Amino acid sequence: MQIQPYLFFDGRCEEAVAFYRDALGAQVIALMHYSDAPQGNADCPGGSPPPADKVMHACLQIGQTQVMASDGFAKGHPEFKGVSLSITADDDAQARRLFDALAEGGQVQQPLGPSFFASSFGMVADRFGVSWMVVAGTPGQD
């Protein structure tokens, strides 16, 4: 069994894919627009289909994890509440690079620094509102 996060960017998915590719070294495994769907298969229940140029489905490989994403209904109001993605860095230097990249245009919730459970820990909401926890090492290492 496997659980994978699926993020809905509500119209900014392609921008998010490019951001995560640069910030986290994500590899784009798949990216389909609504225009790529066979005729009639991109219709949304109870409403009109999203714009053809918006992302129906994307899959990103970030380290050992796949994160899926979409524009969803592309209404322009993404909300990421009650969930945070945790990323474990190889060392404190990598944690700093990842944290700083995610923080660019975002909002630092807890600055990256040593903690009783890790040599580096910090929390940041990126420019899309996705919350991240960045962690590396154990106290006294690195």
mmCIF file of C-alpha atoms in Angstrom:
data_model
loop_
_atom_site.group_PDB
_atom_site.id
_atom_site.type_symbol
_atom_site.label_atom_id
_atom_site.label_comp_id
_atom_site.label_asym_id
_atom_site.label_seq_id
_atom_site.Cartn_x
_atom_site.Cartn_y
_atom_site.Cartn_z
ATOM 1 C CA MET A 1 0.000 0.000 0.000
ATOM 2 C CA GLN A 2 1.200 3.503 -0.745
ATOM 3 C CA ILE A 3 -0.124 6.978 0.066
ATOM 4 C CA GLN A 4 0.752 9.848 -2.251
ATOM 5 C CA PRO A 5 -0.084 13.526 -1.828
ATOM 6 C CA TYR A 6 -2.252 15.041 -4.570
ATOM 7 C CA LEU A 7 -2.142 18.845 -4.590
ATOM 8 C CA PHE A 8 -4.713 21.039 -6.346
ATOM 9 C CA PHE A 9 -3.270 24.412 -7.372
ATOM 10 C CA ASP A 10 -6.533 25.788 -8.759
ATOM 11 C CA GLY A 11 -5.025 27.354 -11.869
ATOM 12 C CA ARG A 12 -1.318 27.661 -10.955
ATOM 13 C CA CYS A 13 -0.203 24.044 -11.377
ATOM 14 C CA GLU A 14 2.162 24.579 -14.301
ATOM 15 C CA GLU A 15 3.860 27.406 -12.377
ATOM 16 C CA ALA A 16 4.111 25.148 -9.298
ATOM 17 C CA VAL A 17 5.633 22.303 -11.330
ATOM 18 C CA ALA A 18 8.352 24.645 -12.628
ATOM 19 C CA PHE A 19 8.954 26.008 -9.110
ATOM 20 C CA TYR A 20 9.361 22.544 -7.551
ATOM 21 C CA ARG A 21 11.582 21.447 -10.421
ATOM 22 C CA ASP A 22 13.932 24.359 -9.662
ATOM 23 C CA ALA A 23 13.581 24.489 -5.855
ATOM 24 C CA LEU A 24 13.594 20.770 -5.066
ATOM 25 C CA GLY A 25 15.085 19.153 -8.161
ATOM 26 C CA ALA A 26 11.729 17.507 -8.908
ATOM 27 C CA GLN A 27 11.530 15.434 -12.065
ATOM 28 C CA VAL A 28 8.358 15.743 -14.120
ATOM 29 C CA ILE A 29 7.099 12.196 -14.661
ATOM 30 C CA ALA A 30 3.805 13.204 -16.301
ATOM 31 C CA LEU A 31 2.012 16.397 -17.261
ATOM 32 C CA MET A 32 -1.357 16.401 -19.061
ATOM 33 C CA HIS A 33 -3.509 19.393 -19.886
ATOM 34 C CA TYR A 34 -7.285 19.255 -20.162
ATOM 35 C CA SER A 35 -6.829 19.698 -23.914
ATOM 36 C CA ASP A 36 -4.984 16.337 -23.974
ATOM 37 C CA ALA A 37 -8.107 14.419 -22.872
ATOM 38 C CA PRO A 38 -10.237 12.688 -25.498
ATOM 39 C CA GLN A 39 -13.350 14.654 -26.480
ATOM 40 C CA GLY A 40 -15.813 14.798 -23.584
ATOM 41 C CA ASN A 41 -13.528 13.140 -21.030
ATOM 42 C CA ALA A 42 -12.382 16.395 -19.398
ATOM 43 C CA ASP A 43 -15.894 17.415 -18.384
ATOM 44 C CA CYS A 44 -16.376 18.127 -14.711
ATOM 45 C CA PRO A 45 -19.445 16.988 -12.825
ATOM 46 C CA GLY A 46 -21.929 19.795 -12.267
ATOM 47 C CA GLY A 47 -20.059 22.435 -14.218
ATOM 48 C CA SER A 48 -18.188 23.503 -17.260
ATOM 49 C CA PRO A 49 -14.775 22.016 -18.017
ATOM 50 C CA PRO A 50 -11.684 23.892 -16.840
ATOM 51 C CA PRO A 51 -9.746 25.867 -19.474
ATOM 52 C CA ALA A 52 -8.003 23.592 -22.002
ATOM 53 C CA ASP A 53 -4.551 24.995 -21.178
ATOM 54 C CA LYS A 54 -4.786 24.083 -17.482
ATOM 55 C CA VAL A 55 -3.168 20.969 -15.980
ATOM 56 C CA MET A 56 -5.455 17.968 -15.593
ATOM 57 C CA HIS A 57 -2.765 15.797 -14.009
ATOM 58 C CA ALA A 58 0.923 16.026 -13.200
ATOM 59 C CA CYS A 59 3.263 13.678 -11.392
ATOM 60 C CA LEU A 60 6.533 14.859 -9.863
ATOM 61 C CA GLN A 61 9.307 12.671 -8.513
ATOM 62 C CA ILE A 62 10.892 14.394 -5.503
ATOM 63 C CA GLY A 63 13.582 12.163 -4.079
ATOM 64 C CA GLN A 64 11.928 8.810 -3.425
ATOM 65 C CA THR A 65 8.397 10.231 -3.382
ATOM 66 C CA GLN A 66 5.908 10.981 -6.111
ATOM 67 C CA VAL A 67 3.705 14.012 -5.612
ATOM 68 C CA MET A 68 0.737 14.422 -7.914
ATOM 69 C CA ALA A 69 -0.815 17.742 -8.838
ATOM 70 C CA SER A 70 -3.583 19.344 -10.860
ATOM 71 C CA ASP A 71 -5.291 22.644 -11.510
ATOM 72 C CA GLY A 72 -8.543 20.996 -10.418
ATOM 73 C CA PHE A 73 -11.444 23.253 -11.340
ATOM 74 C CA ALA A 74 -9.049 26.205 -11.890
ATOM 75 C CA LYS A 75 -11.219 28.697 -10.020
ATOM 76 C CA GLY A 76 -8.161 30.596 -8.713
ATOM 77 C CA HIS A 77 -8.555 29.979 -4.969
ATOM 78 C CA PRO A 78 -6.169 27.191 -3.863
ATOM 79 C CA GLU A 79 -6.256 26.292 -0.183
ATOM 80 C CA PHE A 80 -3.843 24.025 1.600
ATOM 81 C CA LYS A 81 -5.116 23.779 5.164
ATOM 82 C CA GLY A 82 -4.479 21.158 7.803
ATOM 83 C CA VAL A 83 -1.659 19.402 5.969
ATOM 84 C CA SER A 84 2.089 19.833 5.645
ATOM 85 C CA LEU A 85 4.617 18.019 3.497
ATOM 86 C CA SER A 86 7.766 16.942 5.351
ATOM 87 C CA ILE A 87 11.039 16.753 3.467
ATOM 88 C CA THR A 88 14.103 15.106 4.981
ATOM 89 C CA ALA A 89 17.429 16.496 3.795
ATOM 90 C CA ASP A 90 20.675 14.522 3.702
ATOM 91 C CA ASP A 91 22.467 17.113 5.839
ATOM 92 C CA ASP A 92 22.165 20.621 7.270
ATOM 93 C CA ALA A 93 23.578 22.287 4.158
ATOM 94 C CA GLN A 94 20.970 20.621 1.947
ATOM 95 C CA ALA A 95 18.265 21.496 4.474
ATOM 96 C CA ARG A 96 19.304 25.156 4.231
ATOM 97 C CA ARG A 97 19.219 25.089 0.399
ATOM 98 C CA LEU A 98 15.784 23.426 0.325
ATOM 99 C CA PHE A 99 14.342 25.702 3.006
ATOM 100 C CA ASP A 100 15.618 28.880 1.355
ATOM 101 C CA ALA A 101 14.322 27.768 -2.059
ATOM 102 C CA LEU A 102 10.859 26.965 -0.660
ATOM 103 C CA ALA A 103 10.790 30.242 1.280
ATOM 104 C CA GLU A 104 11.422 32.357 -1.829
ATOM 105 C CA GLY A 105 8.155 34.225 -2.317
ATOM 106 C CA GLY A 106 6.616 32.265 0.557
ATOM 107 C CA GLN A 107 6.237 32.760 4.295
ATOM 108 C CA VAL A 108 8.571 31.375 6.948
ATOM 109 C CA GLN A 109 6.502 29.902 9.778
ATOM 110 C CA GLN A 110 9.455 28.714 11.864
ATOM 111 C CA PRO A 111 13.023 29.646 10.884
ATOM 112 C CA LEU A 112 15.363 26.779 10.071
ATOM 113 C CA GLY A 113 17.581 25.957 13.024
ATOM 114 C CA PRO A 114 18.606 23.300 15.503
ATOM 115 C CA SER A 115 15.934 21.512 17.507
ATOM 116 C CA PHE A 116 15.945 18.939 20.293
ATOM 117 C CA PHE A 117 15.030 16.278 17.697
ATOM 118 C CA ALA A 118 17.030 17.411 14.654
ATOM 119 C CA SER A 119 20.157 19.342 13.765
ATOM 120 C CA SER A 120 17.986 21.403 11.386
ATOM 121 C CA PHE A 121 14.236 21.936 11.433
ATOM 122 C CA GLY A 122 12.061 24.661 9.958
ATOM 123 C CA MET A 123 8.569 25.261 8.622
ATOM 124 C CA VAL A 124 7.630 27.358 5.615
ATOM 125 C CA ALA A 125 4.574 27.949 3.430
ATOM 126 C CA ASP A 126 5.777 28.276 -0.149
ATOM 127 C CA ARG A 127 4.506 30.865 -2.650
ATOM 128 C CA PHE A 128 1.491 28.639 -3.410
ATOM 129 C CA GLY A 129 0.501 28.222 0.236
ATOM 130 C CA VAL A 130 1.744 24.627 0.541
ATOM 131 C CA SER A 131 3.208 24.062 4.027
ATOM 132 C CA TRP A 132 6.550 22.296 4.272
ATOM 133 C CA MET A 133 8.580 20.987 7.195
ATOM 134 C CA VAL A 134 12.283 20.690 6.409
ATOM 135 C CA VAL A 135 14.331 18.417 8.689
ATOM 136 C CA ALA A 136 17.887 17.066 8.729
ATOM 137 C CA GLY A 137 20.105 15.073 11.037
ATOM 138 C CA THR A 138 19.938 14.414 14.709
ATOM 139 C CA PRO A 139 21.187 16.777 17.406
ATOM 140 C CA GLY A 140 24.976 16.844 17.600
ATOM 141 C CA GLN A 141 25.446 15.525 14.031
ATOM 142 C CA ASP A 142 26.339 17.397 10.846
#
